[in-house]
């Protein structure tokens, strides 16, 4: 659709898969993801977002060494084939073994033909993830049917800078895959709402459910509109695959009265500190 000379992206139907995974069982997880892709295709979804490490669950030690793959490994190829078979663009997460032997929590985005369009390595590692994994060091938007999009993973969304950096680079749709555990299942709702509202973008957040020997995952996956409206809420503990249609006009409408990205002011740090110091000195 065109408005004047500007192309307005068509509506995008996004599927969110709040599912349980079997930690360490790649084949069982791949079978479940294949079922989810079939369901998303039946619902005519354009894009499917899966939880963090959806193909292996959270693994460390010998399990990580055995399951991690280099770029272009067999599990990635299997997912590319599934996306092509079902005609659904997909974001899937797996443990990656880098060229230098370091492990990353990596997400690959493929289009509906199974062609890779984006790779993201989790930047902010949480707790013991720092023992086994190395953080990524790159952040960039990618395009989905003319929708400038971005991707973050779990703990990343609790920091304002990555989402803002992506928004300033043009991102208007932010995907967040997660494996956020109890007792933090309510915390991410606040952060997701904040990232949507402060950047006036869509945020699609997908968390896993179920439990392992260490953690219980509660779900609470949701989709937020650019004005903070909750468009989709998958609730606690239940497995579910649901779709939501995203309209570009909602982004435009959210910025009619005010535009945070356009109207923000950045003061020079030395000037800000100087004024702060004078104010503190005068108050003593």
PDB file of C-alpha atoms in Angstrom:
ATOM      1  CA  UNK A   1       0.000   0.000   0.000  1.00  0.00           C
ATOM      2  CA  UNK A   2       1.224   3.543  -0.786  1.00  0.00           C
ATOM      3  CA  UNK A   3       0.591   6.815   0.983  1.00  0.00           C
ATOM      4  CA  UNK A   4       1.778   9.491  -1.446  1.00  0.00           C
ATOM      5  CA  UNK A   5       5.171   8.147  -2.496  1.00  0.00           C
ATOM      6  CA  UNK A   6       5.785   6.219   0.713  1.00  0.00           C
ATOM      7  CA  UNK A   7       5.252   2.453   0.769  1.00  0.00           C
ATOM      8  CA  UNK A   8       3.301   1.329   3.832  1.00  0.00           C
ATOM      9  CA  UNK A   9       3.995  -2.299   4.791  1.00  0.00           C
ATOM     10  CA  UNK A  10       1.038  -4.674   4.634  1.00  0.00           C
ATOM     11  CA  UNK A  11      -0.377  -6.197   7.808  1.00  0.00           C
ATOM     12  CA  UNK A  12       1.793  -8.941   9.299  1.00  0.00           C
ATOM     13  CA  UNK A  13       0.345 -12.010  11.023  1.00  0.00           C
ATOM     14  CA  UNK A  14       2.699 -13.140  13.792  1.00  0.00           C
ATOM     15  CA  UNK A  15       2.403 -16.456  15.643  1.00  0.00           C
ATOM     16  CA  UNK A  16       3.751 -16.828  19.189  1.00  0.00           C
ATOM     17  CA  UNK A  17       4.555 -20.365  20.388  1.00  0.00           C
ATOM     18  CA  UNK A  18       4.531 -20.670  24.175  1.00  0.00           C
ATOM     19  CA  UNK A  19       5.717 -24.253  24.504  1.00  0.00           C
ATOM     20  CA  UNK A  20       7.545 -26.592  26.877  1.00  0.00           C
ATOM     21  CA  UNK A  21      10.882 -28.025  25.839  1.00  0.00           C
ATOM     22  CA  UNK A  22      12.806 -31.117  26.897  1.00  0.00           C
ATOM     23  CA  UNK A  23      16.232 -29.946  27.994  1.00  0.00           C
ATOM     24  CA  UNK A  24      18.970 -31.858  26.210  1.00  0.00           C
ATOM     25  CA  UNK A  25      16.675 -33.747  23.795  1.00  0.00           C
ATOM     26  CA  UNK A  26      17.170 -32.152  20.408  1.00  0.00           C
ATOM     27  CA  UNK A  27      15.036 -34.649  18.481  1.00  0.00           C
ATOM     28  CA  UNK A  28      12.008 -34.297  20.792  1.00  0.00           C
ATOM     29  CA  UNK A  29      12.209 -30.514  20.610  1.00  0.00           C
ATOM     30  CA  UNK A  30      12.541 -30.546  16.829  1.00  0.00           C
ATOM     31  CA  UNK A  31       9.437 -32.751  16.585  1.00  0.00           C
ATOM     32  CA  UNK A  32       7.471 -30.318  18.736  1.00  0.00           C
ATOM     33  CA  UNK A  33       8.649 -27.316  16.734  1.00  0.00           C
ATOM     34  CA  UNK A  34       7.601 -29.108  13.531  1.00  0.00           C
ATOM     35  CA  UNK A  35       4.087 -29.516  14.979  1.00  0.00           C
ATOM     36  CA  UNK A  36       4.004 -25.851  15.942  1.00  0.00           C
ATOM     37  CA  UNK A  37       5.073 -24.798  12.456  1.00  0.00           C
ATOM     38  CA  UNK A  38       2.287 -26.921  11.005  1.00  0.00           C
ATOM     39  CA  UNK A  39      -0.213 -25.188  13.289  1.00  0.00           C
ATOM     40  CA  UNK A  40       1.134 -21.732  12.453  1.00  0.00           C
ATOM     41  CA  UNK A  41       0.862 -22.511   8.760  1.00  0.00           C
ATOM     42  CA  UNK A  42      -2.731 -23.665   9.182  1.00  0.00           C
ATOM     43  CA  UNK A  43      -3.495 -20.300  10.791  1.00  0.00           C
ATOM     44  CA  UNK A  44      -1.881 -18.511   7.839  1.00  0.00           C
ATOM     45  CA  UNK A  45       0.852 -16.955   9.965  1.00  0.00           C
ATOM     46  CA  UNK A  46       3.551 -15.010   8.174  1.00  0.00           C
ATOM     47  CA  UNK A  47       6.083 -15.362  10.988  1.00  0.00           C
ATOM     48  CA  UNK A  48       6.586 -17.686  13.965  1.00  0.00           C
ATOM     49  CA  UNK A  49       8.490 -16.724  17.122  1.00  0.00           C
ATOM     50  CA  UNK A  50       9.744 -19.602  19.291  1.00  0.00           C
ATOM     51  CA  UNK A  51      11.267 -19.464  22.814  1.00  0.00           C
ATOM     52  CA  UNK A  52      14.954 -19.115  23.612  1.00  0.00           C
ATOM     53  CA  UNK A  53      16.993 -22.288  22.978  1.00  0.00           C
ATOM     54  CA  UNK A  54      13.842 -23.951  21.667  1.00  0.00           C
ATOM     55  CA  UNK A  55      15.800 -26.747  19.990  1.00  0.00           C
ATOM     56  CA  UNK A  56      17.833 -27.919  22.997  1.00  0.00           C
ATOM     57  CA  UNK A  57      16.558 -26.245  26.129  1.00  0.00           C
ATOM     58  CA  UNK A  58      19.093 -24.709  28.492  1.00  0.00           C
ATOM     59  CA  UNK A  59      22.189 -26.920  28.386  1.00  0.00           C
ATOM     60  CA  UNK A  60      25.641 -26.665  29.928  1.00  0.00           C
ATOM     61  CA  UNK A  61      28.711 -28.813  30.430  1.00  0.00           C
ATOM     62  CA  UNK A  62      28.923 -32.031  28.413  1.00  0.00           C
ATOM     63  CA  UNK A  63      25.379 -31.563  27.083  1.00  0.00           C
ATOM     64  CA  UNK A  64      26.324 -28.183  25.638  1.00  0.00           C
ATOM     65  CA  UNK A  65      29.492 -29.550  24.084  1.00  0.00           C
ATOM     66  CA  UNK A  66      27.516 -32.377  22.504  1.00  0.00           C
ATOM     67  CA  UNK A  67      24.582 -30.298  21.226  1.00  0.00           C
ATOM     68  CA  UNK A  68      26.187 -27.033  20.114  1.00  0.00           C
ATOM     69  CA  UNK A  69      26.648 -26.657  16.365  1.00  0.00           C
ATOM     70  CA  UNK A  70      28.771 -24.449  14.142  1.00  0.00           C
ATOM     71  CA  UNK A  71      27.031 -22.067  11.742  1.00  0.00           C
ATOM     72  CA  UNK A  72      25.148 -24.023   9.079  1.00  0.00           C
ATOM     73  CA  UNK A  73      24.897 -27.165  11.214  1.00  0.00           C
ATOM     74  CA  UNK A  74      22.294 -29.935  10.771  1.00  0.00           C
ATOM     75  CA  UNK A  75      19.732 -28.555  13.252  1.00  0.00           C
ATOM     76  CA  UNK A  76      19.738 -25.225  11.444  1.00  0.00           C
ATOM     77  CA  UNK A  77      19.322 -26.959   8.111  1.00  0.00           C
ATOM     78  CA  UNK A  78      16.429 -28.983   9.510  1.00  0.00           C
ATOM     79  CA  UNK A  79      14.710 -25.771  10.632  1.00  0.00           C
ATOM     80  CA  UNK A  80      15.294 -24.113   7.273  1.00  0.00           C
ATOM     81  CA  UNK A  81      13.697 -27.122   5.577  1.00  0.00           C
ATOM     82  CA  UNK A  82      10.703 -27.010   7.942  1.00  0.00           C
ATOM     83  CA  UNK A  83      10.164 -23.290   7.362  1.00  0.00           C
ATOM     84  CA  UNK A  84      10.267 -23.831   3.610  1.00  0.00           C
ATOM     85  CA  UNK A  85       7.927 -26.825   3.797  1.00  0.00           C
ATOM     86  CA  UNK A  86       5.309 -24.926   5.818  1.00  0.00           C
ATOM     87  CA  UNK A  87       5.874 -21.539   4.181  1.00  0.00           C
ATOM     88  CA  UNK A  88       6.296 -19.696   7.485  1.00  0.00           C
ATOM     89  CA  UNK A  89       9.195 -17.382   8.309  1.00  0.00           C
ATOM     90  CA  UNK A  90      10.633 -18.428  11.673  1.00  0.00           C
ATOM     91  CA  UNK A  91      12.996 -17.326  14.439  1.00  0.00           C
ATOM     92  CA  UNK A  92      14.600 -20.325  16.193  1.00  0.00           C
ATOM     93  CA  UNK A  93      17.261 -20.467  18.890  1.00  0.00           C
ATOM     94  CA  UNK A  94      20.061 -22.956  19.521  1.00  0.00           C
ATOM     95  CA  UNK A  95      23.511 -23.173  21.154  1.00  0.00           C
ATOM     96  CA  UNK A  96      26.142 -22.228  18.599  1.00  0.00           C
ATOM     97  CA  UNK A  97      29.808 -23.191  18.599  1.00  0.00           C
ATOM     98  CA  UNK A  98      31.749 -20.306  17.129  1.00  0.00           C
ATOM     99  CA  UNK A  99      34.872 -20.508  14.999  1.00  0.00           C
ATOM    100  CA  UNK A 100      37.010 -19.782  18.049  1.00  0.00           C
ATOM    101  CA  UNK A 101      35.356 -22.558  20.068  1.00  0.00           C
ATOM    102  CA  UNK A 102      33.240 -20.179  22.155  1.00  0.00           C
ATOM    103  CA  UNK A 103      29.563 -20.986  22.710  1.00  0.00           C
ATOM    104  CA  UNK A 104      26.771 -18.504  22.012  1.00  0.00           C
ATOM    105  CA  UNK A 105      23.010 -18.435  22.578  1.00  0.00           C
ATOM    106  CA  UNK A 106      22.110 -17.792  18.969  1.00  0.00           C
ATOM    107  CA  UNK A 107      18.901 -17.094  17.080  1.00  0.00           C
ATOM    108  CA  UNK A 108      18.542 -17.442  13.337  1.00  0.00           C
ATOM    109  CA  UNK A 109      15.698 -15.873  11.372  1.00  0.00           C
ATOM    110  CA  UNK A 110      14.707 -17.529   8.109  1.00  0.00           C
ATOM    111  CA  UNK A 111      12.128 -16.367   5.584  1.00  0.00           C
ATOM    112  CA  UNK A 112       9.269 -18.537   4.336  1.00  0.00           C
ATOM    113  CA  UNK A 113      11.553 -20.114   1.741  1.00  0.00           C
ATOM    114  CA  UNK A 114      13.964 -21.187   4.486  1.00  0.00           C
ATOM    115  CA  UNK A 115      16.613 -18.664   3.509  1.00  0.00           C
ATOM    116  CA  UNK A 116      18.514 -17.125   6.471  1.00  0.00           C
ATOM    117  CA  UNK A 117      17.931 -13.373   6.771  1.00  0.00           C
ATOM    118  CA  UNK A 118      19.352 -12.591  10.220  1.00  0.00           C
ATOM    119  CA  UNK A 119      21.526 -14.084  12.962  1.00  0.00           C
ATOM    120  CA  UNK A 120      21.654 -12.714  16.498  1.00  0.00           C
ATOM    121  CA  UNK A 121      23.853 -13.771  19.419  1.00  0.00           C
ATOM    122  CA  UNK A 122      22.526 -12.914  22.864  1.00  0.00           C
ATOM    123  CA  UNK A 123      24.370  -9.898  24.259  1.00  0.00           C
ATOM    124  CA  UNK A 124      23.325  -9.898  27.928  1.00  0.00           C
ATOM    125  CA  UNK A 125      23.916 -13.263  29.568  1.00  0.00           C
ATOM    126  CA  UNK A 126      22.109 -14.066  32.800  1.00  0.00           C
ATOM    127  CA  UNK A 127      23.706 -15.573  35.905  1.00  0.00           C
ATOM    128  CA  UNK A 128      25.419 -18.927  35.178  1.00  0.00           C
ATOM    129  CA  UNK A 129      25.036 -18.455  31.432  1.00  0.00           C
ATOM    130  CA  UNK A 130      28.214 -16.393  31.789  1.00  0.00           C
ATOM    131  CA  UNK A 131      30.106 -19.541  32.779  1.00  0.00           C
ATOM    132  CA  UNK A 132      29.318 -21.482  29.614  1.00  0.00           C
ATOM    133  CA  UNK A 133      28.506 -18.923  26.950  1.00  0.00           C
ATOM    134  CA  UNK A 134      30.126 -15.857  25.453  1.00  0.00           C
ATOM    135  CA  UNK A 135      28.066 -12.709  24.785  1.00  0.00           C
ATOM    136  CA  UNK A 136      27.425 -11.513  21.270  1.00  0.00           C
ATOM    137  CA  UNK A 137      28.735  -8.147  20.129  1.00  0.00           C
ATOM    138  CA  UNK A 138      26.488  -7.120  17.229  1.00  0.00           C
ATOM    139  CA  UNK A 139      23.054  -5.553  17.010  1.00  0.00           C
ATOM    140  CA  UNK A 140      21.282  -4.667  13.780  1.00  0.00           C
ATOM    141  CA  UNK A 141      17.762  -4.521  12.304  1.00  0.00           C
ATOM    142  CA  UNK A 142      16.536  -6.761   9.504  1.00  0.00           C
ATOM    143  CA  UNK A 143      13.543  -6.631   7.175  1.00  0.00           C
ATOM    144  CA  UNK A 144      10.395  -8.761   7.223  1.00  0.00           C
ATOM    145  CA  UNK A 145       8.043  -7.929   4.347  1.00  0.00           C
ATOM    146  CA  UNK A 146       9.197  -4.287   4.507  1.00  0.00           C
ATOM    147  CA  UNK A 147       8.789  -4.244   8.293  1.00  0.00           C
ATOM    148  CA  UNK A 148      12.078  -3.023   9.837  1.00  0.00           C
ATOM    149  CA  UNK A 149      12.517  -5.550  12.639  1.00  0.00           C
ATOM    150  CA  UNK A 150      14.873  -6.349  15.481  1.00  0.00           C
ATOM    151  CA  UNK A 151      15.606  -9.308  17.726  1.00  0.00           C
ATOM    152  CA  UNK A 152      16.666  -9.585  21.356  1.00  0.00           C
ATOM    153  CA  UNK A 153      16.878 -12.564  23.694  1.00  0.00           C
ATOM    154  CA  UNK A 154      15.430 -12.800  27.214  1.00  0.00           C
ATOM    155  CA  UNK A 155      17.636 -10.768  29.632  1.00  0.00           C
ATOM    156  CA  UNK A 156      18.463  -8.320  26.806  1.00  0.00           C
ATOM    157  CA  UNK A 157      15.022  -6.725  27.092  1.00  0.00           C
ATOM    158  CA  UNK A 158      15.688  -5.696  30.705  1.00  0.00           C
ATOM    159  CA  UNK A 159      18.181  -3.113  29.442  1.00  0.00           C
ATOM    160  CA  UNK A 160      16.798  -0.051  27.616  1.00  0.00           C
ATOM    161  CA  UNK A 161      19.814   0.507  25.378  1.00  0.00           C
ATOM    162  CA  UNK A 162      19.529  -2.423  22.895  1.00  0.00           C
ATOM    163  CA  UNK A 163      15.869  -1.772  22.077  1.00  0.00           C
ATOM    164  CA  UNK A 164      16.528   1.962  21.764  1.00  0.00           C
ATOM    165  CA  UNK A 165      19.554   1.337  19.541  1.00  0.00           C
ATOM    166  CA  UNK A 166      17.436  -0.834  17.252  1.00  0.00           C
ATOM    167  CA  UNK A 167      14.608   1.723  17.224  1.00  0.00           C
ATOM    168  CA  UNK A 168      17.020   4.511  16.292  1.00  0.00           C
ATOM    169  CA  UNK A 169      18.279   2.290  13.460  1.00  0.00           C
ATOM    170  CA  UNK A 170      14.727   2.120  12.125  1.00  0.00           C
ATOM    171  CA  UNK A 171      13.308  -0.952  13.869  1.00  0.00           C
ATOM    172  CA  UNK A 172       9.535  -0.750  14.327  1.00  0.00           C
ATOM    173  CA  UNK A 173       8.910  -4.378  15.328  1.00  0.00           C
ATOM    174  CA  UNK A 174      10.936  -6.032  18.086  1.00  0.00           C
ATOM    175  CA  UNK A 175      10.939  -9.786  18.689  1.00  0.00           C
ATOM    176  CA  UNK A 176      12.126 -11.161  22.034  1.00  0.00           C
ATOM    177  CA  UNK A 177      12.569 -14.901  22.570  1.00  0.00           C
ATOM    178  CA  UNK A 178      12.980 -15.975  26.171  1.00  0.00           C
ATOM    179  CA  UNK A 179      13.412 -18.706  28.752  1.00  0.00           C
ATOM    180  CA  UNK A 180      12.516 -16.564  31.743  1.00  0.00           C
ATOM    181  CA  UNK A 181      12.030 -18.521  34.952  1.00  0.00           C
ATOM    182  CA  UNK A 182      10.098 -18.186  38.189  1.00  0.00           C
ATOM    183  CA  UNK A 183      10.011 -15.824  40.137  1.00  0.00           C
ATOM    184  CA  UNK A 184      10.651 -13.319  37.325  1.00  0.00           C
ATOM    185  CA  UNK A 185       7.636 -14.119  35.166  1.00  0.00           C
ATOM    186  CA  UNK A 186       5.949 -10.838  36.107  1.00  0.00           C
ATOM    187  CA  UNK A 187       9.072  -8.717  35.768  1.00  0.00           C
ATOM    188  CA  UNK A 188       9.346  -9.110  32.019  1.00  0.00           C
ATOM    189  CA  UNK A 189       5.822  -7.764  31.508  1.00  0.00           C
ATOM    190  CA  UNK A 190       6.986  -4.419  32.863  1.00  0.00           C
ATOM    191  CA  UNK A 191      10.116  -4.357  30.717  1.00  0.00           C
ATOM    192  CA  UNK A 192       8.293  -5.410  27.557  1.00  0.00           C
ATOM    193  CA  UNK A 193       5.678  -2.689  28.078  1.00  0.00           C
ATOM    194  CA  UNK A 194       8.403  -0.128  28.725  1.00  0.00           C
ATOM    195  CA  UNK A 195      10.352  -1.059  25.575  1.00  0.00           C
ATOM    196  CA  UNK A 196       7.181  -0.800  23.470  1.00  0.00           C
ATOM    197  CA  UNK A 197       6.037   2.522  24.918  1.00  0.00           C
ATOM    198  CA  UNK A 198       9.364   4.342  25.143  1.00  0.00           C
ATOM    199  CA  UNK A 199      10.249   3.477  21.539  1.00  0.00           C
ATOM    200  CA  UNK A 200       6.651   3.443  20.194  1.00  0.00           C
ATOM    201  CA  UNK A 201       7.167   0.095  18.478  1.00  0.00           C
ATOM    202  CA  UNK A 202       5.533  -3.325  18.524  1.00  0.00           C
ATOM    203  CA  UNK A 203       7.142  -5.835  20.897  1.00  0.00           C
ATOM    204  CA  UNK A 204       6.477  -9.573  20.516  1.00  0.00           C
ATOM    205  CA  UNK A 205       7.699 -11.598  23.516  1.00  0.00           C
ATOM    206  CA  UNK A 206       7.719 -15.418  23.564  1.00  0.00           C
ATOM    207  CA  UNK A 207       8.604 -17.344  26.733  1.00  0.00           C
ATOM    208  CA  UNK A 208       8.738 -21.086  27.394  1.00  0.00           C
ATOM    209  CA  UNK A 209       6.676 -23.057  29.914  1.00  0.00           C
ATOM    210  CA  UNK A 210       7.338 -26.246  31.868  1.00  0.00           C
ATOM    211  CA  UNK A 211      10.091 -27.177  34.313  1.00  0.00           C
ATOM    212  CA  UNK A 212      13.413 -28.900  34.650  1.00  0.00           C
ATOM    213  CA  UNK A 213      15.498 -29.904  37.667  1.00  0.00           C
ATOM    214  CA  UNK A 214      16.420 -26.289  38.408  1.00  0.00           C
ATOM    215  CA  UNK A 215      13.777 -23.931  37.046  1.00  0.00           C
ATOM    216  CA  UNK A 216      10.084 -23.530  36.457  1.00  0.00           C
ATOM    217  CA  UNK A 217       9.122 -21.508  33.387  1.00  0.00           C
ATOM    218  CA  UNK A 218       5.729 -19.806  33.575  1.00  0.00           C
ATOM    219  CA  UNK A 219       5.156 -18.387  30.090  1.00  0.00           C
ATOM    220  CA  UNK A 220       3.356 -15.045  30.218  1.00  0.00           C
ATOM    221  CA  UNK A 221       4.132 -14.447  26.536  1.00  0.00           C
ATOM    222  CA  UNK A 222       2.557 -11.320  25.108  1.00  0.00           C
ATOM    223  CA  UNK A 223       2.404  -8.818  22.272  1.00  0.00           C
ATOM    224  CA  UNK A 224       2.384  -5.069  22.932  1.00  0.00           C
ATOM    225  CA  UNK A 225       1.260  -2.342  20.557  1.00  0.00           C
ATOM    226  CA  UNK A 226       3.318   0.863  20.132  1.00  0.00           C
ATOM    227  CA  UNK A 227       1.043   2.678  22.610  1.00  0.00           C
ATOM    228  CA  UNK A 228       1.419  -0.066  25.232  1.00  0.00           C
ATOM    229  CA  UNK A 229      -1.877  -1.813  24.536  1.00  0.00           C
ATOM    230  CA  UNK A 230      -1.725  -5.568  25.159  1.00  0.00           C
ATOM    231  CA  UNK A 231      -2.755  -7.227  21.889  1.00  0.00           C
ATOM    232  CA  UNK A 232      -2.089 -10.830  22.910  1.00  0.00           C
ATOM    233  CA  UNK A 233      -1.568 -12.482  26.293  1.00  0.00           C
ATOM    234  CA  UNK A 234      -0.929 -16.225  26.476  1.00  0.00           C
ATOM    235  CA  UNK A 235      -1.116 -16.327  30.277  1.00  0.00           C
ATOM    236  CA  UNK A 236       0.699 -18.570  32.716  1.00  0.00           C
ATOM    237  CA  UNK A 237       1.793 -22.205  32.443  1.00  0.00           C
ATOM    238  CA  UNK A 238      -0.296 -23.327  29.460  1.00  0.00           C
ATOM    239  CA  UNK A 239       1.153 -24.357  26.132  1.00  0.00           C
ATOM    240  CA  UNK A 240      -0.390 -22.301  23.352  1.00  0.00           C
ATOM    241  CA  UNK A 241       0.167 -21.112  19.802  1.00  0.00           C
ATOM    242  CA  UNK A 242      -1.716 -17.936  18.969  1.00  0.00           C
ATOM    243  CA  UNK A 243      -1.611 -15.344  16.213  1.00  0.00           C
ATOM    244  CA  UNK A 244      -2.025 -11.594  16.105  1.00  0.00           C
ATOM    245  CA  UNK A 245      -2.265  -9.243  13.119  1.00  0.00           C
ATOM    246  CA  UNK A 246       0.016  -6.198  13.277  1.00  0.00           C
ATOM    247  CA  UNK A 247      -0.950  -3.025  11.416  1.00  0.00           C
ATOM    248  CA  UNK A 248       1.587  -0.372  10.418  1.00  0.00           C
ATOM    249  CA  UNK A 249      -0.942   2.394  11.038  1.00  0.00           C
ATOM    250  CA  UNK A 250      -0.745   1.736  14.788  1.00  0.00           C
ATOM    251  CA  UNK A 251       2.885   2.905  14.747  1.00  0.00           C
ATOM    252  CA  UNK A 252       1.932   6.063  12.898  1.00  0.00           C
ATOM    253  CA  UNK A 253      -0.979   6.731  15.227  1.00  0.00           C
ATOM    254  CA  UNK A 254       1.128   6.258  18.347  1.00  0.00           C
ATOM    255  CA  UNK A 255       3.384   9.130  17.227  1.00  0.00           C
ATOM    256  CA  UNK A 256       0.737  11.703  16.340  1.00  0.00           C
ATOM    257  CA  UNK A 257       0.636  13.535  19.678  1.00  0.00           C
ATOM    258  CA  UNK A 258       4.289  12.958  20.586  1.00  0.00           C
ATOM    259  CA  UNK A 259       7.288  11.130  19.137  1.00  0.00           C
ATOM    260  CA  UNK A 260       9.838  10.047  21.718  1.00  0.00           C
ATOM    261  CA  UNK A 261      12.565   9.229  19.193  1.00  0.00           C
ATOM    262  CA  UNK A 262      12.211  12.554  17.368  1.00  0.00           C
ATOM    263  CA  UNK A 263      11.767  14.723  20.459  1.00  0.00           C
ATOM    264  CA  UNK A 264      14.372  13.269  22.822  1.00  0.00           C
ATOM    265  CA  UNK A 265      17.238  15.583  23.816  1.00  0.00           C
ATOM    266  CA  UNK A 266      20.729  14.425  24.659  1.00  0.00           C
ATOM    267  CA  UNK A 267      22.857  16.749  26.741  1.00  0.00           C
ATOM    268  CA  UNK A 268      26.615  16.752  26.518  1.00  0.00           C
ATOM    269  CA  UNK A 269      27.834  14.605  29.371  1.00  0.00           C
ATOM    270  CA  UNK A 270      30.382  17.136  30.650  1.00  0.00           C
ATOM    271  CA  UNK A 271      27.742  19.874  30.758  1.00  0.00           C
ATOM    272  CA  UNK A 272      25.261  17.640  32.540  1.00  0.00           C
ATOM    273  CA  UNK A 273      27.818  16.624  35.151  1.00  0.00           C
ATOM    274  CA  UNK A 274      28.944  20.216  35.631  1.00  0.00           C
ATOM    275  CA  UNK A 275      25.397  21.411  36.307  1.00  0.00           C
ATOM    276  CA  UNK A 276      24.762  18.452  38.607  1.00  0.00           C
ATOM    277  CA  UNK A 277      27.928  19.228  40.561  1.00  0.00           C
ATOM    278  CA  UNK A 278      27.038  22.930  40.959  1.00  0.00           C
ATOM    279  CA  UNK A 279      23.534  22.041  42.131  1.00  0.00           C
ATOM    280  CA  UNK A 280      24.842  19.571  44.700  1.00  0.00           C
ATOM    281  CA  UNK A 281      27.445  22.069  45.893  1.00  0.00           C
ATOM    282  CA  UNK A 282      24.900  24.824  46.320  1.00  0.00           C
ATOM    283  CA  UNK A 283      22.599  22.591  48.345  1.00  0.00           C
ATOM    284  CA  UNK A 284      25.264  21.689  50.910  1.00  0.00           C
TER     285      UNK A 284
END
